[in-house]
PDB file of C-alpha atoms in Angstrom:
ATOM      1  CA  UNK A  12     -15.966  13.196 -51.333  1.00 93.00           C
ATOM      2  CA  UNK A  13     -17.197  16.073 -49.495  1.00 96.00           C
ATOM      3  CA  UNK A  14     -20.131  17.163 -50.558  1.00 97.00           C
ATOM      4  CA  UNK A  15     -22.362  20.450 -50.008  1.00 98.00           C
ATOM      5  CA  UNK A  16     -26.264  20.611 -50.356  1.00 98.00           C
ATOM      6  CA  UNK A  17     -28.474  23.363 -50.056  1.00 97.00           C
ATOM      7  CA  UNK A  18     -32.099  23.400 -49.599  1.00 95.00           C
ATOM      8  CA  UNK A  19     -32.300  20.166 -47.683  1.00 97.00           C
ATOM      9  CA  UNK A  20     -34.493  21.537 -44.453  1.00 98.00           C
ATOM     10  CA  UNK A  21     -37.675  23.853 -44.692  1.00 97.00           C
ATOM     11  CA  UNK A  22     -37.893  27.214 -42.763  1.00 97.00           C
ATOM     12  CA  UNK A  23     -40.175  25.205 -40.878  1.00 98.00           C
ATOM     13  CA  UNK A  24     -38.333  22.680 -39.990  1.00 98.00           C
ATOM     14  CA  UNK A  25     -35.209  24.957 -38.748  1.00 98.00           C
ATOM     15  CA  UNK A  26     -37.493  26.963 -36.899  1.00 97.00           C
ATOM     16  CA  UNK A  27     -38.748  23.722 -34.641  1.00 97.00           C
ATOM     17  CA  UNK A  28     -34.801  22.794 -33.964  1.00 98.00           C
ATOM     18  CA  UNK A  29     -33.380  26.416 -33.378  1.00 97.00           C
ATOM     19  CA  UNK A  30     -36.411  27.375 -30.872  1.00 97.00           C
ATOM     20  CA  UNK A  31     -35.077  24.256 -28.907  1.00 96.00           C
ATOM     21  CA  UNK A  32     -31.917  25.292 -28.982  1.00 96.00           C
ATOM     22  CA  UNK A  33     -32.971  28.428 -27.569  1.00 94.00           C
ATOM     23  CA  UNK A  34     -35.719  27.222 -24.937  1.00 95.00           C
ATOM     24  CA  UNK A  35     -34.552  23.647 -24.729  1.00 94.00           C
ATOM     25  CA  UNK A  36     -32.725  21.671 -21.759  1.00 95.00           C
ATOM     26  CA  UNK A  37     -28.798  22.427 -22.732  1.00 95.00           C
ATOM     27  CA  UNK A  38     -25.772  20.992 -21.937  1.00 94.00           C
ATOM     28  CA  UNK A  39     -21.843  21.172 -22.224  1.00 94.00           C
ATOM     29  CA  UNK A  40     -21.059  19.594 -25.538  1.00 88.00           C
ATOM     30  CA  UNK A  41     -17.989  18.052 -23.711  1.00 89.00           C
ATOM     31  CA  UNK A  42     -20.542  15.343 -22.092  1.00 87.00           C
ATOM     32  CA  UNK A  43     -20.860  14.059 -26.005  1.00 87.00           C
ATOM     33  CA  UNK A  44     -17.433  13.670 -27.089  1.00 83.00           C
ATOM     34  CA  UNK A  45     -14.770  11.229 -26.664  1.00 80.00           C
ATOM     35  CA  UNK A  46     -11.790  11.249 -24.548  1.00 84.00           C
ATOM     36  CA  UNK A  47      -9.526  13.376 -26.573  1.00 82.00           C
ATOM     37  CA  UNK A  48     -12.175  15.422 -28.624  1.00 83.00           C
ATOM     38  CA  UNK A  49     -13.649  16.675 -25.326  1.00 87.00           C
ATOM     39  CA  UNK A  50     -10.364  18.482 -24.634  1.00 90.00           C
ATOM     40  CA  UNK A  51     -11.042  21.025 -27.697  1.00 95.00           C
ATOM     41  CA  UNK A  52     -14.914  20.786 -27.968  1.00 95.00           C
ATOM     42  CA  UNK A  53     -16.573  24.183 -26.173  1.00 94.00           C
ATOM     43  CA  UNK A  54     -20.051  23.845 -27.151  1.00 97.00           C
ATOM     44  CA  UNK A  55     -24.005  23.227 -25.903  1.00 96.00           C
ATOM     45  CA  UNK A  56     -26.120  20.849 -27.032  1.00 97.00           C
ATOM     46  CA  UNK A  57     -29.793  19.900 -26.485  1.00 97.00           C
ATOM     47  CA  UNK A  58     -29.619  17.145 -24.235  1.00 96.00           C
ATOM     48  CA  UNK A  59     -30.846  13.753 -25.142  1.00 95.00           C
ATOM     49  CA  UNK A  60     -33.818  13.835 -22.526  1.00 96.00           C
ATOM     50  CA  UNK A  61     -35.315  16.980 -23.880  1.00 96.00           C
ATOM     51  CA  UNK A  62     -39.015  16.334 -24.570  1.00 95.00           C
ATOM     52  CA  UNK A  63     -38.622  17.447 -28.241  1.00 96.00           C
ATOM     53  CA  UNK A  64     -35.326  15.817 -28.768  1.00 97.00           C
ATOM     54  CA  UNK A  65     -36.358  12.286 -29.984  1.00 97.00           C
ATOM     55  CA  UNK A  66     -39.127  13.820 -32.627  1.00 98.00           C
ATOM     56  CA  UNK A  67     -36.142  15.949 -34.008  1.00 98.00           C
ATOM     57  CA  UNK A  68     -34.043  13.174 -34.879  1.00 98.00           C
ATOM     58  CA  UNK A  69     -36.233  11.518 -36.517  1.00 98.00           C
ATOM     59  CA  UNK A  70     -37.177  14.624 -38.261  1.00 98.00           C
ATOM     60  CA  UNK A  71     -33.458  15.326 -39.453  1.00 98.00           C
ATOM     61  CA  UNK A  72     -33.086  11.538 -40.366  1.00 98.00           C
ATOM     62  CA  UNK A  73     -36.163  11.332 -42.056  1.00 98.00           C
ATOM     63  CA  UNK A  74     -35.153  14.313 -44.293  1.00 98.00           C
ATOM     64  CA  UNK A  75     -31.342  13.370 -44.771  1.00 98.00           C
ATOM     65  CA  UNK A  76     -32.344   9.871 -45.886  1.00 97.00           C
ATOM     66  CA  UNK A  77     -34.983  10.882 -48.543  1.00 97.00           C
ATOM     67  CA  UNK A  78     -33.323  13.572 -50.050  1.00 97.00           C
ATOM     68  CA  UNK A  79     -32.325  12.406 -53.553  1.00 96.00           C
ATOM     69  CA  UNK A  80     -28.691  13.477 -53.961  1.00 97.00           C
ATOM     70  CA  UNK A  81     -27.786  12.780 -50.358  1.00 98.00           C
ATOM     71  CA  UNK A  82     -29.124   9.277 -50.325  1.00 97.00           C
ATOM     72  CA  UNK A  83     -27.214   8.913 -53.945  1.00 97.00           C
ATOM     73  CA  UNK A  84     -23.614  10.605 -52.707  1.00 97.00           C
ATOM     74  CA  UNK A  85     -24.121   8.264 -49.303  1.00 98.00           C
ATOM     75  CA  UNK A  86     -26.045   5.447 -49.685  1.00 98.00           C
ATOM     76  CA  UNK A  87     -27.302   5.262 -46.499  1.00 98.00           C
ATOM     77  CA  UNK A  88     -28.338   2.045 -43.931  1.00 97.00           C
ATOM     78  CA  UNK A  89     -28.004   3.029 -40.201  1.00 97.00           C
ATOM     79  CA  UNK A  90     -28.039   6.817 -38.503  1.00 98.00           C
ATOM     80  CA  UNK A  91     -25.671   7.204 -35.308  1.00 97.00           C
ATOM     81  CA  UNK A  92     -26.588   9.580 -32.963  1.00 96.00           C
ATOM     82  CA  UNK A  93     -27.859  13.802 -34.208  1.00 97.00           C
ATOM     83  CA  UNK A  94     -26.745  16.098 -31.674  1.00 97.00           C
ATOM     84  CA  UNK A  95     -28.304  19.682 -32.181  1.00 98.00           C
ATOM     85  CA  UNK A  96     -25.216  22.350 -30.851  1.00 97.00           C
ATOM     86  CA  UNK A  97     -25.212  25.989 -30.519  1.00 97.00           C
ATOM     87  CA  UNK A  98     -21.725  27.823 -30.043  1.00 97.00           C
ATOM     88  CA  UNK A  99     -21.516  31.539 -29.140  1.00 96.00           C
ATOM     89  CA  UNK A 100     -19.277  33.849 -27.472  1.00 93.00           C
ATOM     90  CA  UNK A 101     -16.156  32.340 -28.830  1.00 96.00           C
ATOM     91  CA  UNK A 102     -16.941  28.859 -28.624  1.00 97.00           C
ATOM     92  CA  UNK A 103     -15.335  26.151 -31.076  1.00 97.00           C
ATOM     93  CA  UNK A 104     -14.720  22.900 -31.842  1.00 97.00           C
ATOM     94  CA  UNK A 105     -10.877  22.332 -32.033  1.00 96.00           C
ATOM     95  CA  UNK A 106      -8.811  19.766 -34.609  1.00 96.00           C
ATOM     96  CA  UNK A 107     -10.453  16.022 -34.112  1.00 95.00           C
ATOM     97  CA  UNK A 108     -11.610  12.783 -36.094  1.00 95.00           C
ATOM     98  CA  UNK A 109     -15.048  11.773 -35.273  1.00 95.00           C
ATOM     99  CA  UNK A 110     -14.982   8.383 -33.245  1.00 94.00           C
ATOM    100  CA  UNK A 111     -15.057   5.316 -35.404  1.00 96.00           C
ATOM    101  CA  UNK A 112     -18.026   3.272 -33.460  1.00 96.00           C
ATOM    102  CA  UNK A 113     -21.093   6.078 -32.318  1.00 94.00           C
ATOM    103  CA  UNK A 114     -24.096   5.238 -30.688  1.00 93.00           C
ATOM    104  CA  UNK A 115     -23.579   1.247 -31.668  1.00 95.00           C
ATOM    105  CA  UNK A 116     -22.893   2.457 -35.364  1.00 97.00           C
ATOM    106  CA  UNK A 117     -19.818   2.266 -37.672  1.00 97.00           C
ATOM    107  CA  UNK A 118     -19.346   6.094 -38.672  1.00 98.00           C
ATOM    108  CA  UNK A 119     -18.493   6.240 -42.259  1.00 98.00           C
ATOM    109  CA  UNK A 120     -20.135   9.639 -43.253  1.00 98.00           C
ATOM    110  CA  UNK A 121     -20.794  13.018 -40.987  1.00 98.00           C
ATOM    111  CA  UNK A 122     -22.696  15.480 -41.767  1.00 98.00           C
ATOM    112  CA  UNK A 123     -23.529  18.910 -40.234  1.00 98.00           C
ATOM    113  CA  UNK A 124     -26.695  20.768 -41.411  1.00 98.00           C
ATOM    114  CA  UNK A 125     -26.376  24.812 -40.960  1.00 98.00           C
ATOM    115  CA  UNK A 126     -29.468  26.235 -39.017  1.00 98.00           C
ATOM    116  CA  UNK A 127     -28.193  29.835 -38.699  1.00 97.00           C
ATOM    117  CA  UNK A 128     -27.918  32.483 -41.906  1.00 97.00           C
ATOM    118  CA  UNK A 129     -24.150  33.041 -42.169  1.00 97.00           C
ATOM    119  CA  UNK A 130     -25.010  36.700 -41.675  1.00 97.00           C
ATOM    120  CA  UNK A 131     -26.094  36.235 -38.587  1.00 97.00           C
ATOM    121  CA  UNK A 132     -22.862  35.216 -36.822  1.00 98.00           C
ATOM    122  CA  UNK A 133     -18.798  35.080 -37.320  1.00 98.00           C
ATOM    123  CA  UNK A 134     -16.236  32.912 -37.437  1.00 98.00           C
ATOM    124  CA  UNK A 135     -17.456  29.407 -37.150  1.00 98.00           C
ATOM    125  CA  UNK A 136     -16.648  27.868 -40.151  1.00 98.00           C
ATOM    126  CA  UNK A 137     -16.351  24.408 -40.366  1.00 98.00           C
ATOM    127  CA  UNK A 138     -12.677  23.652 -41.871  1.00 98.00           C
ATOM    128  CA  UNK A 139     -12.261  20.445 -43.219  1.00 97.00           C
ATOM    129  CA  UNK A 140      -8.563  19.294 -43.068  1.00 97.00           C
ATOM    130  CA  UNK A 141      -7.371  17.867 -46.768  1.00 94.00           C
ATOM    131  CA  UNK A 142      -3.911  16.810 -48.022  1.00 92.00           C
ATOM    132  CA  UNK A 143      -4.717  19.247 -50.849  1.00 92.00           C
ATOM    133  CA  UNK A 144      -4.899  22.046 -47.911  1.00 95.00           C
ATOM    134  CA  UNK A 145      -7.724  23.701 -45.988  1.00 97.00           C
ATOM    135  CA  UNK A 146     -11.949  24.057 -46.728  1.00 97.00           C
ATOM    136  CA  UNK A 147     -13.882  26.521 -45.203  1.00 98.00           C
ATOM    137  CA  UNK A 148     -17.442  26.288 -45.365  1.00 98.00           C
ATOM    138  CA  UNK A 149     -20.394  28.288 -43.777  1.00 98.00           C
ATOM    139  CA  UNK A 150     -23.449  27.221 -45.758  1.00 98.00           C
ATOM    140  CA  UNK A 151     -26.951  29.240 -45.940  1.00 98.00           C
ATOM    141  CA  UNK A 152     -29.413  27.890 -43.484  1.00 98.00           C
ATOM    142  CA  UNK A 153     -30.966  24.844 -44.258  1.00 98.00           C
ATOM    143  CA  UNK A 154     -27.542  23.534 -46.545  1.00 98.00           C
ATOM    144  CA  UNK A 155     -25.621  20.617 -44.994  1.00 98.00           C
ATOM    145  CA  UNK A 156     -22.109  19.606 -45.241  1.00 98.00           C
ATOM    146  CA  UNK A 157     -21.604  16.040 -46.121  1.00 98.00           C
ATOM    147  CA  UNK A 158     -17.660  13.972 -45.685  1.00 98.00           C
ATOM    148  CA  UNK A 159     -16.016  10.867 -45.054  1.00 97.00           C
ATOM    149  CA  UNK A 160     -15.877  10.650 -40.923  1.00 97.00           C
ATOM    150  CA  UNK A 161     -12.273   9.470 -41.486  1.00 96.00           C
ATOM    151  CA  UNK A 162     -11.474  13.782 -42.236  1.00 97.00           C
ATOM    152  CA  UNK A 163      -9.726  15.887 -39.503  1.00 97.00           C
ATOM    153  CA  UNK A 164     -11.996  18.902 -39.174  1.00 98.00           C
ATOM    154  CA  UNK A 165     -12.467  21.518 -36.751  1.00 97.00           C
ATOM    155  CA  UNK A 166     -15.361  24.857 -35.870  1.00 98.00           C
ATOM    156  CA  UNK A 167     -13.746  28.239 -35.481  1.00 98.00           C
ATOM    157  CA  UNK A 168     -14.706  29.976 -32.841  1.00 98.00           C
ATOM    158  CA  UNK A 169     -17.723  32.164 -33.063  1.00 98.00           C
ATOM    159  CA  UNK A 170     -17.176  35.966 -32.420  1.00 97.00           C
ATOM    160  CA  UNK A 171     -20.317  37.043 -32.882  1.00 97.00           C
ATOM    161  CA  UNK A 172     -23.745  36.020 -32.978  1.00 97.00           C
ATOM    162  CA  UNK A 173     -24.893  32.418 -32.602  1.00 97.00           C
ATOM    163  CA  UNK A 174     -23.793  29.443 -34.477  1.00 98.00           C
ATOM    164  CA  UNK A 175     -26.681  26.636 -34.808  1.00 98.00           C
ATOM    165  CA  UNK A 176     -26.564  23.472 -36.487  1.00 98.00           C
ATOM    166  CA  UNK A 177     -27.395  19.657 -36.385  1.00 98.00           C
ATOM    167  CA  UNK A 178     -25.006  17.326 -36.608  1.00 98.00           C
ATOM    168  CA  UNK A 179     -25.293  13.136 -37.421  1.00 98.00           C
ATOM    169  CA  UNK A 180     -23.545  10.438 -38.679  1.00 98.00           C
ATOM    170  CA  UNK A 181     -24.295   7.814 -41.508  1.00 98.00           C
ATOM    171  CA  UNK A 182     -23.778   4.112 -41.292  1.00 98.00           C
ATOM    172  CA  UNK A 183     -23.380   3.564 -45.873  1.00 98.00           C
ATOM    173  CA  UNK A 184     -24.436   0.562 -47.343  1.00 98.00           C
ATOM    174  CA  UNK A 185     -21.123   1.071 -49.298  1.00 98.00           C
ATOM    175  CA  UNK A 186     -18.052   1.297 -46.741  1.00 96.00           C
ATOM    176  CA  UNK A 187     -15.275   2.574 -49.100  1.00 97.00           C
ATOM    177  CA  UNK A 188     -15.798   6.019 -50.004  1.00 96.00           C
ATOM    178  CA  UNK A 189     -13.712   5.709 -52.956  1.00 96.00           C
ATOM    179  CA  UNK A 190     -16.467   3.480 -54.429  1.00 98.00           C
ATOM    180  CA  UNK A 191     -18.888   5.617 -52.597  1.00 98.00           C
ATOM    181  CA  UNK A 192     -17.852   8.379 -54.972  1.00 97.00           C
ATOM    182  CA  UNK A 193     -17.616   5.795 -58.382  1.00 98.00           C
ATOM    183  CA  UNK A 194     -21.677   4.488 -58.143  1.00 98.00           C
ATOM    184  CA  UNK A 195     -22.352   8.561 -57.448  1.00 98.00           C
ATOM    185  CA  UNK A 196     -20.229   9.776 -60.162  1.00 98.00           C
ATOM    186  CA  UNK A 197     -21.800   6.633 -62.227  1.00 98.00           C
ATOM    187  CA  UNK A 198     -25.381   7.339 -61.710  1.00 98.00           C
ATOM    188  CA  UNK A 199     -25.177  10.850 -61.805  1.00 97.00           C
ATOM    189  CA  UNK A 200     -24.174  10.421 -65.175  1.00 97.00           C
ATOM    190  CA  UNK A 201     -26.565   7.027 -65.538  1.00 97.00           C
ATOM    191  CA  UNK A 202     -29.313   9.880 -64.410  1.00 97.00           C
ATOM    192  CA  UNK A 203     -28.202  12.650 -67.023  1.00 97.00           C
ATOM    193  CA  UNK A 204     -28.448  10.459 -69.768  1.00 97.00           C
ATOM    194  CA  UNK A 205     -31.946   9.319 -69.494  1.00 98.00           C
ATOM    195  CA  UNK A 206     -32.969  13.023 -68.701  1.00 97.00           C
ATOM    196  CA  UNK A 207     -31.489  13.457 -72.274  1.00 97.00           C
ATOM    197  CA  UNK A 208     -32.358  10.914 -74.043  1.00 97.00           C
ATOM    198  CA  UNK A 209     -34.646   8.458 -72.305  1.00 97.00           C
ATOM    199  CA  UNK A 210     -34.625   5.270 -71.818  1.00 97.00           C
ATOM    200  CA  UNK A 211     -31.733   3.690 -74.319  1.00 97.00           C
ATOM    201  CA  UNK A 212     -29.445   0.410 -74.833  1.00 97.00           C
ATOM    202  CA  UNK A 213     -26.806   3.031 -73.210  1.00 96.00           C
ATOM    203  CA  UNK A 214     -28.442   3.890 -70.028  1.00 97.00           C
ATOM    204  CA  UNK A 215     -29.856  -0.018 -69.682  1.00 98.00           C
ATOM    205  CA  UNK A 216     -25.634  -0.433 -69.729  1.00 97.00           C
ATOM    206  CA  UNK A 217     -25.307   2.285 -67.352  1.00 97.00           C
ATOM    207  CA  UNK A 218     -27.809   0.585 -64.938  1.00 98.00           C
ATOM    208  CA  UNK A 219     -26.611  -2.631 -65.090  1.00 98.00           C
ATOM    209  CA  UNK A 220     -23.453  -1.814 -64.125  1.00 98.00           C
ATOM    210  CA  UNK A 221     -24.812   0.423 -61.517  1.00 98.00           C
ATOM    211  CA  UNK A 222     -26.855  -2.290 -59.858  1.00 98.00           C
ATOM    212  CA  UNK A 223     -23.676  -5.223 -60.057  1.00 98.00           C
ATOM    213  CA  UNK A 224     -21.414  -2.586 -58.666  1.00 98.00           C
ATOM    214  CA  UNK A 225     -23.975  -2.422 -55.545  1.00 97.00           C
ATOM    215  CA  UNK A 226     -23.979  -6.174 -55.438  1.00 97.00           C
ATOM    216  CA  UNK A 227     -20.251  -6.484 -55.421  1.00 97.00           C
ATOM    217  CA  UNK A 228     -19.188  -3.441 -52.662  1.00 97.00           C
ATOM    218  CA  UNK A 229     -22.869  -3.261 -50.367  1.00 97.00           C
ATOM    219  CA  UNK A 230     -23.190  -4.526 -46.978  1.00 94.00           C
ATOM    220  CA  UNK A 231     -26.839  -4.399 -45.703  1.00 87.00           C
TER     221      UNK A 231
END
């Protein structure tokens, strides 16, 4: 499933990350990447060692873990590593699978959150690479971008303007994201029909199911 979500950081909160990005200590994205991503990533990132870095992760995981239909569509137990990147003056991020293992953590889910208004810049979509053909997507600041870390996806490059964003990866409490998909599809309609009709012999079915579904696929 790949999911978009707008709204999920403040003004505030993109204001902190981007004025790092701008005044922060910067480096080639390159140094992040594995051995064969590194050969089509042309980026800068914050480096780890910036003093601000640290509070900003835990500032982006803090918010991507609480936020209701995130934590529903992943389910989420462990955070890899959150890079913040900036790409400008035709920088890109060429074809490539994120690596399976990142920062000690199984990657099932990566996300990139959009810092920069789309007017503010061009190119730099983020194309994810389907059987059923090509997505583009350059979200509103503040939106984020949410898909199975198994997807081929690339960043056009940027011909004008700045492109700013923070990206992350999700260790799910559900590994499959075929059944990811089935408990979000199944309480988003578990969720619907309480807002409906309350609290019925239906939705008690609904949530049983729900929770025995967890039981049977989770790994905590």
């Amino acid at each position: 499933m790949i999911l978009p979500v707008t709204d999920i950081l403040s003004a505030e909160q993109i204001g902190r990350i981007t004025a790092r990005l701008t005044e922060g200590r910067m480096q080639h994205g390159a140094a992040t990447a594995g051995w064969h991503a590194r050969l089509v990533k042309d980026n800068e990132q914050l480096r780890a060692d910036d003093p601000a870095h640290a509070d900003l992760r835990a500032m982006v995981e803090q918010v991507v873990r609480t936020h209701p239909l995130v934590a529903m569509a992943t389910r989420p137990c462990r955070f890899g590593p959150i890079l913040f990147s900036r790409y400008g003056g035709g920088q890109h991020y060429g074809s490539h699978v994120d690596d399976a293992i990142m920062g000690g953590v199984r990657t099932d889910i990566s996300f990139t959150l959009f810092l920069a208004d789309p007017a503010e810049y061009d190119g730099g979509e983020l194309v994810m690479e389907t059987a059923a053909g090509e997505m583009a997507f350059k979200l509103p600041a503040g939106s984020g971008l949410f898909y199975p870390s198994t997807t081929l996806h690339r960043v056009e490059p940027v011909t004008r303007g700045q492109r700013m964003a923070a990206v992350g990866w999700i260790r799910s409490l559900i590994r499959d994201a075929g059944d990811r998909e089935l408990l979000f599809d199944l309480d988003t309609a578990r969720q619907t029909l309480f807002q409906q009709q309350g609290k019925t012999a239906e939705f008690d079915l609904l949530s049983k199911c729900l929770a025995n579904l967890m039981r049977k696929w989770a790994e905590d």
